[in-house]
Amino acid sequence: MDMTPKEYQDYVKQQAKKSPIVKDTILAFVIGGAICVLGQAIMNGWSSAGLGKEDAGTATSCTLVLISALLTGLNLYGKIARYGGAGTLVPITGFANAVVSPAIDFKSEGFVTGMAAKMFTVAGPVIVFGVSASVLYGIVLALIG
């Protein structure tokens, strides 16, 4: 079959499955909202356990990272992500998943050269940018006074 690029593009458009964008958007909103509600419930729990607001926030972050890492390790986070799409990219849980997932994928290559080396392939650039931006921000604040 000999096609021009335009004919091929038209053929691809004709054959492509239509994306259910409204359904996907609603699911992402519901799943992302559910993760945020869970985070708020955890924070309320830590606050009622006697932690101050700042300490409860820190404990909540640690708890959400732990839950996300466990769900990733049990292969449940991926199933939730397939259902909820972008809703699972809530920063703290999505980041924990981005660190744990490559570590699990490369564990067969060994602890150091596999898990430890590959753990930050996705999250590494985010960490580097965040640390660099923080240093730059600190320098600017120090210079301004």
Coordinates of N, CA, C and O in Angstrom, one line a residue:
M1 N 0.9 -1.2 0.0 CA 0.0 0.0 0.0 C 0.9 1.2 0.0 O 1.8 1.4 0.8
D2 N 0.7 2.1 -1.0 CA 1.5 3.3 -1.1 C 0.6 4.5 -0.8 O -0.4 4.8 -1.5
M3 N 1.0 5.3 0.3 CA 0.2 6.4 0.8 C 1.0 7.6 0.9 O 2.2 7.5 1.3
T4 N 0.4 8.7 0.7 CA 1.1 10.0 0.9 C 1.0 10.2 2.5 O 0.2 9.7 3.1
P5 N 1.9 11.1 3.0 CA 1.8 11.4 4.4 C 0.4 11.9 4.8 O -0.1 11.6 5.9
K6 N -0.2 12.8 4.0 CA -1.5 13.3 4.3 C -2.6 12.2 4.3 O -3.4 12.1 5.2
E7 N -2.5 11.3 3.4 CA -3.4 10.1 3.3 C -3.3 9.3 4.6 O -4.2 8.8 5.1
Y8 N -2.0 9.1 5.0 CA -1.7 8.3 6.1 C -2.3 8.9 7.4 O -2.9 8.3 8.2
Q9 N -2.1 10.2 7.5 CA -2.7 11.0 8.7 C -4.2 10.9 8.7 O -4.8 10.7 9.8
D10 N -4.8 11.0 7.6 CA -6.3 10.8 7.5 C -6.7 9.4 7.9 O -7.7 9.3 8.6
Y11 N -6.0 8.4 7.5 CA -6.3 7.1 7.8 C -6.1 6.8 9.3 O -7.0 6.2 10.0
V12 N -5.1 7.4 9.9 CA -4.8 7.3 11.4 C -6.0 7.9 12.1 O -6.5 7.4 13.1
K13 N -6.4 9.1 11.7 CA -7.5 9.8 12.4 C -8.8 9.0 12.3 O -9.5 9.0 13.3
Q14 N -9.0 8.4 11.2 CA -10.2 7.6 11.0 C -10.2 6.3 11.9 O -11.2 6.0 12.4
Q15 N -9.0 5.7 12.0 CA -8.9 4.5 12.8 C -8.8 4.7 14.3 O -9.0 3.8 15.1
A16 N -8.3 5.9 14.7 CA -8.0 6.1 16.1 C -9.3 6.1 17.0 O -10.4 6.6 16.6
K17 N -9.2 5.5 18.1 CA -10.3 5.5 19.1 C -10.5 6.8 19.7 O -9.5 7.5 20.1
K18 N -11.7 7.3 19.8 CA -12.0 8.6 20.3 C -11.8 8.5 21.8 O -12.2 7.6 22.5
S19 N -11.1 9.6 22.4 CA -10.8 9.6 23.8 C -12.1 10.1 24.6 O -12.6 11.1 24.2
P20 N -12.4 9.4 25.6 CA -13.6 9.8 26.4 C -13.1 10.9 27.4 O -13.0 10.7 28.6
I21 N -12.9 12.1 26.9 CA -12.2 13.2 27.7 C -13.1 13.6 28.9 O -12.6 13.9 30.0
V22 N -14.4 13.6 28.7 CA -15.3 14.1 29.8 C -15.2 13.0 31.0 O -15.0 13.4 32.1
K23 N -15.3 11.8 30.6 CA -15.3 10.7 31.6 C -13.9 10.7 32.3 O -13.8 10.6 33.5
D24 N -12.8 10.8 31.5 CA -11.5 10.8 32.1 C -11.3 12.0 33.0 O -10.6 11.8 34.1
T25 N -11.8 13.1 32.6 CA -11.7 14.3 33.5 C -12.4 14.1 34.8 O -11.9 14.5 35.9
I26 N -13.6 13.6 34.7 CA -14.4 13.4 36.0 C -13.7 12.4 36.9 O -13.6 12.6 38.1
L27 N -13.2 11.3 36.3 CA -12.5 10.3 37.1 C -11.2 10.9 37.7 O -10.9 10.6 38.9
A28 N -10.5 11.6 37.0 CA -9.3 12.3 37.5 C -9.6 13.2 38.7 O -9.0 13.2 39.7
F29 N -10.7 14.0 38.5 CA -11.2 14.9 39.6 C -11.6 14.1 40.8 O -11.2 14.4 41.9
V30 N -12.3 13.0 40.6 CA -12.8 12.2 41.8 C -11.6 11.5 42.5 O -11.5 11.6 43.7
I31 N -10.7 10.9 41.7 CA -9.6 10.2 42.4 C -8.7 11.2 43.0 O -8.2 11.0 44.2
G32 N -8.3 12.3 42.3 CA -7.5 13.3 42.9 C -8.1 13.9 44.2 O -7.4 14.1 45.2
G33 N -9.4 14.1 44.1 CA -10.1 14.7 45.3 C -10.1 13.7 46.4 O -10.0 14.0 47.6
A34 N -10.3 12.4 46.1 CA -10.3 11.4 47.1 C -9.0 11.3 47.8 O -8.9 11.1 49.1
I35 N -7.9 11.4 47.1 CA -6.5 11.4 47.7 C -6.4 12.6 48.6 O -5.9 12.5 49.7
C36 N -6.9 13.8 48.2 CA -6.8 15.0 49.0 C -7.7 14.8 50.3 O -7.3 15.3 51.4
V37 N -8.8 14.2 50.1 CA -9.7 14.0 51.3 C -9.1 13.1 52.3 O -9.1 13.3 53.5
L38 N -8.4 12.0 51.7 CA -7.7 11.1 52.6 C -6.6 11.8 53.3 O -6.4 11.6 54.5
G39 N -5.9 12.7 52.6 CA -4.8 13.5 53.3 C -5.3 14.3 54.4 O -4.7 14.5 55.5
Q40 N -6.5 15.0 54.1 CA -7.1 15.8 55.2 C -7.5 15.0 56.4 O -7.4 15.4 57.5
A41 N -8.1 13.8 56.1 CA -8.5 12.9 57.2 C -7.3 12.5 58.0 O -7.4 12.4 59.3
I42 N -6.2 12.2 57.3 CA -5.0 11.8 58.1 C -4.5 12.9 58.9 O -4.1 12.8 60.1
M43 N -4.5 14.1 58.3 CA -4.0 15.3 59.1 C -4.9 15.6 60.3 O -4.4 15.9 61.4
N44 N -6.2 15.4 60.1 CA -7.1 15.6 61.3 C -6.9 14.5 62.3 O -6.9 14.8 63.5
G45 N -6.5 13.3 61.9 CA -6.2 12.2 62.8 C -4.9 12.6 63.6 O -4.9 12.4 64.8
W46 N -3.9 13.0 62.9 CA -2.7 13.4 63.6 C -2.9 14.6 64.6 O -2.3 14.6 65.7
S47 N -3.7 15.5 64.1 CA -4.0 16.7 65.0 C -4.8 16.3 66.3 O -4.5 16.7 67.4
S48 N -5.7 15.4 66.1 CA -6.5 14.9 67.2 C -5.6 14.0 68.1 O -6.0 13.8 69.3
A49 N -4.5 13.5 67.6 CA -3.6 12.7 68.4 C -2.7 13.5 69.3 O -1.9 13.0 70.0
G50 N -2.8 14.9 69.1 CA -2.1 15.8 69.9 C -0.9 16.5 69.2 O -0.2 17.3 69.9
L51 N -0.7 16.3 67.9 CA 0.3 17.0 67.2 C -0.1 18.4 66.9 O -1.3 18.6 66.6
G52 N 0.8 19.3 66.9 CA 0.6 20.7 66.5 C 0.3 20.7 65.0 O 0.6 19.7 64.3
K53 N -0.1 21.9 64.5 CA -0.5 22.0 63.1 C 0.7 21.7 62.2 O 0.6 20.9 61.2
E54 N 1.9 22.2 62.4 CA 3.0 22.0 61.6 C 3.5 20.5 61.7 O 3.8 19.9 60.7
D55 N 3.5 20.0 62.9 CA 3.9 18.6 63.0 C 2.9 17.6 62.4 O 3.3 16.6 61.8
A56 N 1.7 18.0 62.5 CA 0.6 17.1 61.9 C 0.8 17.1 60.4 O 0.6 16.1 59.7
G57 N 1.1 18.3 59.8 CA 1.4 18.4 58.4 C 2.5 17.5 57.9 O 2.5 16.8 56.9
T58 N 3.6 17.5 58.7 CA 4.8 16.7 58.4 C 4.4 15.2 58.5 O 4.8 14.4 57.6
A59 N 3.7 14.9 59.6 CA 3.3 13.5 59.8 C 2.4 13.0 58.6 O 2.4 11.9 58.2
T60 N 1.5 13.9 58.2 CA 0.6 13.6 57.1 C 1.4 13.3 55.8 O 1.1 12.4 55.1
S61 N 2.3 14.2 55.5 CA 3.2 14.0 54.3 C 3.9 12.6 54.4 O 3.9 11.9 53.4
C62 N 4.5 12.3 55.5 CA 5.2 11.0 55.7 C 4.2 9.9 55.5 O 4.5 8.9 54.9
T63 N 3.0 10.0 56.1 CA 2.0 8.9 56.0 C 1.5 8.7 54.6 O 1.4 7.6 54.1
L64 N 1.3 9.8 53.8 CA 0.9 9.7 52.4 C 2.0 9.1 51.6 O 1.7 8.3 50.7
V65 N 3.2 9.4 51.8 CA 4.3 8.8 51.1 C 4.4 7.3 51.4 O 4.6 6.5 50.5
L66 N 4.3 7.0 52.6 CA 4.3 5.5 53.0 C 3.1 4.8 52.4 O 3.3 3.7 51.8
I67 N 1.9 5.3 52.4 CA 0.8 4.7 51.8 C 1.0 4.5 50.3 O 0.8 3.4 49.7
S68 N 1.5 5.6 49.6 CA 1.7 5.5 48.2 C 2.8 4.5 47.8 O 2.6 3.7 46.9
A69 N 3.9 4.5 48.6 CA 4.9 3.5 48.4 C 4.4 2.1 48.6 O 4.8 1.2 47.8
L70 N 3.6 1.8 49.6 CA 3.1 0.5 49.8 C 2.1 0.1 48.7 O 2.2 -1.0 48.2
L71 N 1.3 1.0 48.3 CA 0.4 0.7 47.2 C 1.1 0.4 45.9 O 0.7 -0.4 45.1
T72 N 2.2 1.1 45.7 CA 3.0 0.9 44.5 C 3.7 -0.5 44.6 O 3.7 -1.2 43.6
G73 N 4.2 -0.8 45.7 CA 4.9 -2.1 46.0 C 3.9 -3.3 45.8 O 4.3 -4.3 45.4
L74 N 2.7 -3.0 46.2 CA 1.7 -4.1 46.1 C 1.0 -4.1 44.7 O 0.0 -4.8 44.5
N75 N 1.5 -3.2 43.8 CA 0.9 -3.1 42.4 C -0.5 -2.6 42.4 O -1.3 -3.0 41.5
L76 N -0.9 -1.9 43.4 CA -2.3 -1.3 43.4 C -2.3 0.1 42.9 O -3.3 0.5 42.4
Y77 N -1.2 0.9 43.1 CA -1.2 2.3 42.7 C -1.4 2.4 41.2 O -2.1 3.2 40.7
G78 N -0.7 1.5 40.4 CA -0.9 1.5 39.0 C -2.3 1.2 38.6 O -2.8 1.8 37.6
K79 N -3.0 0.3 39.3 CA -4.4 0.0 38.9 C -5.3 1.2 39.2 O -6.2 1.5 38.4
I80 N -5.0 1.9 40.3 CA -5.7 3.1 40.6 C -5.4 4.2 39.5 O -6.3 4.9 39.1
A81 N -4.2 4.3 39.1 CA -3.8 5.3 38.1 C -4.4 5.0 36.8 O -4.8 5.9 36.0
R82 N -4.6 3.7 36.4 CA -5.2 3.3 35.1 C -6.7 3.8 35.2 O -7.3 4.2 34.2
Y83 N -7.3 3.7 36.3 CA -8.7 4.1 36.5 C -8.8 5.6 36.6 O -9.7 6.2 36.0
G84 N -8.0 6.2 37.5 CA -8.1 7.7 37.8 C -7.2 8.6 37.0 O -7.3 9.8 37.1
G85 N -6.4 8.0 36.2 CA -5.5 8.9 35.3 C -4.7 9.9 36.1 O -4.1 9.7 37.1
A86 N -4.8 11.2 35.6 CA -4.1 12.3 36.1 C -4.4 12.6 37.6 O -3.7 13.3 38.2
G87 N -5.5 12.1 38.1 CA -5.9 12.3 39.4 C -4.9 11.8 40.4 O -4.8 12.2 41.6
T88 N -4.1 10.8 40.0 CA -3.2 10.1 40.9 C -1.8 10.9 40.9 O -0.9 10.5 41.6
L89 N -1.8 12.0 40.1 CA -0.5 12.8 40.1 C -0.5 13.8 41.2 O 0.3 14.8 41.1
V90 N -1.4 13.7 42.2 CA -1.3 14.6 43.3 C 0.1 14.6 43.8 O 0.7 13.5 44.0
P91 N 0.7 15.8 43.9 CA 2.2 15.8 44.1 C 2.9 14.9 45.0 O 3.8 14.2 44.6
I92 N 2.4 14.7 46.2 CA 3.2 13.9 47.2 C 3.0 12.4 46.9 O 4.0 11.7 46.9
T93 N 1.8 12.0 46.6 CA 1.6 10.5 46.3 C 2.2 10.2 44.9 O 2.8 9.1 44.8
G94 N 2.1 11.0 44.0 CA 2.6 10.8 42.6 C 4.1 10.8 42.7 O 4.8 10.0 42.0
F95 N 4.7 11.6 43.5 CA 6.2 11.6 43.6 C 6.7 10.3 44.3 O 7.7 9.8 43.8
A96 N 6.0 9.9 45.3 CA 6.4 8.6 46.0 C 6.3 7.5 45.0 O 7.2 6.6 44.9
N97 N 5.3 7.5 44.2 CA 5.1 6.4 43.2 C 6.2 6.5 42.1 O 6.8 5.5 41.7
A98 N 6.6 7.7 41.8 CA 7.7 7.9 40.8 C 9.1 7.4 41.3 O 9.9 7.1 40.5
V99 N 9.2 7.4 42.6 CA 10.5 6.9 43.2 C 10.5 5.4 43.3 O 11.4 4.7 43.0
V100 N 9.4 4.9 43.8 CA 9.3 3.5 44.2 C 9.2 2.6 42.9 O 9.8 1.5 42.8
S101 N 8.4 3.1 41.9 CA 8.2 2.3 40.7 C 9.4 1.9 40.0 O 9.6 0.7 39.7
P102 N 10.4 2.8 39.7 CA 11.6 2.3 39.0 C 12.5 1.4 39.9 O 13.1 0.5 39.4
A103 N 12.4 1.7 41.2 CA 13.2 0.8 42.1 C 12.7 -0.6 42.0 O 13.5 -1.6 42.0
I104 N 11.4 -0.8 41.9 CA 10.8 -2.2 41.8 C 11.2 -2.8 40.5 O 11.5 -3.9 40.4
D105 N 11.0 -1.9 39.4 CA 11.3 -2.4 38.1 C 12.7 -2.9 37.9 O 13.0 -3.9 37.1
F106 N 13.7 -2.3 38.6 CA 15.1 -2.7 38.4 C 15.7 -3.5 39.5 O 16.9 -3.6 39.6
K107 N 14.9 -4.0 40.4 CA 15.4 -4.7 41.6 C 16.2 -6.0 41.1 O 17.1 -6.5 41.8
S108 N 15.8 -6.6 40.0 CA 16.5 -7.8 39.5 C 17.9 -7.5 39.1 O 18.7 -8.4 39.0
E109 N 18.3 -6.3 38.9 CA 19.7 -5.9 38.5 C 20.6 -5.7 39.8 O 21.7 -5.4 39.6
G110 N 20.0 -5.9 40.9 CA 20.8 -5.8 42.1 C 20.4 -4.6 43.0 O 19.8 -3.7 42.5
F111 N 20.9 -4.6 44.2 CA 20.5 -3.6 45.2 C 21.1 -2.2 44.8 O 20.4 -1.2 44.8
V112 N 22.4 -2.2 44.5 CA 23.1 -0.9 44.3 C 22.9 -0.5 42.8 O 22.5 0.6 42.5
T113 N 23.3 -1.4 41.9 CA 23.3 -1.1 40.5 C 21.8 -1.1 39.9 O 21.6 -0.5 38.8
G114 N 20.9 -1.7 40.5 CA 19.6 -1.8 40.0 C 18.7 -0.8 40.8 O 18.4 0.3 40.3
M115 N 18.3 -1.2 42.0 CA 17.3 -0.4 42.7 C 17.8 1.0 43.1 O 17.2 2.0 42.8
A116 N 19.0 1.0 43.7 CA 19.5 2.3 44.2 C 19.8 3.3 43.0 O 19.6 4.5 43.1
A117 N 20.4 2.7 42.0 CA 20.8 3.6 40.8 C 19.6 4.0 40.0 O 19.6 5.2 39.5
K118 N 18.6 3.2 39.9 CA 17.5 3.6 39.0 C 16.3 4.2 39.8 O 15.4 4.7 39.2
M119 N 16.4 4.3 41.1 CA 15.3 4.8 41.9 C 14.9 6.2 41.5 O 13.7 6.5 41.5
F120 N 15.9 7.0 41.2 CA 15.6 8.4 40.9 C 15.6 8.8 39.5 O 15.8 9.9 39.1
T121 N 15.5 7.8 38.6 CA 15.5 8.1 37.1 C 14.3 9.1 36.8 O 14.5 9.9 35.9
V122 N 13.2 8.9 37.4 CA 12.1 9.8 37.1 C 12.1 11.0 38.0 O 11.9 12.1 37.6
A123 N 12.3 10.7 39.3 CA 12.1 11.8 40.3 C 13.4 12.6 40.4 O 13.4 13.7 40.9
G124 N 14.5 12.1 40.0 CA 15.8 12.8 40.1 C 15.9 14.2 39.6 O 16.3 15.1 40.3
P125 N 15.4 14.4 38.3 CA 15.5 15.8 37.8 C 14.6 16.7 38.6 O 14.9 17.9 38.8
V126 N 13.5 16.2 39.2 CA 12.6 17.0 40.0 C 13.3 17.4 41.3 O 13.3 18.6 41.7
I127 N 14.0 16.5 41.9 CA 14.8 16.8 43.1 C 15.9 17.8 42.8 O 16.1 18.8 43.6
V128 N 16.6 17.6 41.8 CA 17.7 18.5 41.4 C 17.2 19.9 41.2 O 17.8 20.9 41.7
F129 N 16.1 20.0 40.4 CA 15.6 21.3 40.1 C 15.1 22.0 41.4 O 15.3 23.1 41.7
G130 N 14.4 21.2 42.3 CA 13.9 21.7 43.5 C 15.0 22.2 44.5 O 14.9 23.3 45.0
V131 N 16.0 21.4 44.6 CA 17.2 21.8 45.4 C 17.9 23.1 44.8 O 18.2 24.0 45.5
S132 N 18.1 23.1 43.5 CA 18.8 24.2 42.9 C 17.9 25.5 43.0 O 18.5 26.5 43.3
A133 N 16.6 25.4 42.8 CA 15.8 26.5 42.9 C 15.8 27.0 44.4 O 15.8 28.3 44.6
S134 N 15.8 26.1 45.4 CA 15.8 26.5 46.8 C 17.1 27.3 47.1 O 17.1 28.3 47.8
V135 N 18.3 26.8 46.6 CA 19.5 27.4 46.8 C 19.5 28.8 46.2 O 19.9 29.8 46.8
L136 N 19.1 28.9 45.0 CA 19.0 30.2 44.3 C 18.1 31.2 45.0 O 18.5 32.3 45.2
Y137 N 17.0 30.7 45.5 CA 16.0 31.5 46.2 C 16.7 32.0 47.5 O 16.5 33.1 47.9
G138 N 17.4 31.1 48.2 CA 18.1 31.4 49.4 C 19.2 32.5 49.2 O 19.3 33.4 50.0
I139 N 19.9 32.4 48.1 CA 20.9 33.4 47.8 C 20.3 34.7 47.5 O 20.8 35.8 48.0
V140 N 19.2 34.7 46.7 CA 18.5 36.0 46.5 C 18.0 36.6 47.7 O 18.2 37.8 48.0
L141 N 17.4 35.8 48.6 CA 16.9 36.4 49.9 C 18.1 36.9 50.8 O 17.9 37.9 51.4
A142 N 19.2 36.2 50.8 CA 20.4 36.7 51.5 C 20.9 38.0 51.0 O 21.3 38.9 51.8
L143 N 20.9 38.1 49.7 CA 21.4 39.4 49.1 C 20.4 40.5 49.3 O 20.9 41.7 49.5
I144 N 19.2 40.3 49.2 CA 18.2 41.3 49.4 C 18.1 41.7 50.9 O 17.9 42.9 51.2
G145 N 18.3 40.8 51.8 CA 18.4 41.1 53.2 C 17.2 40.7 53.9 O 16.6 41.0 54.8

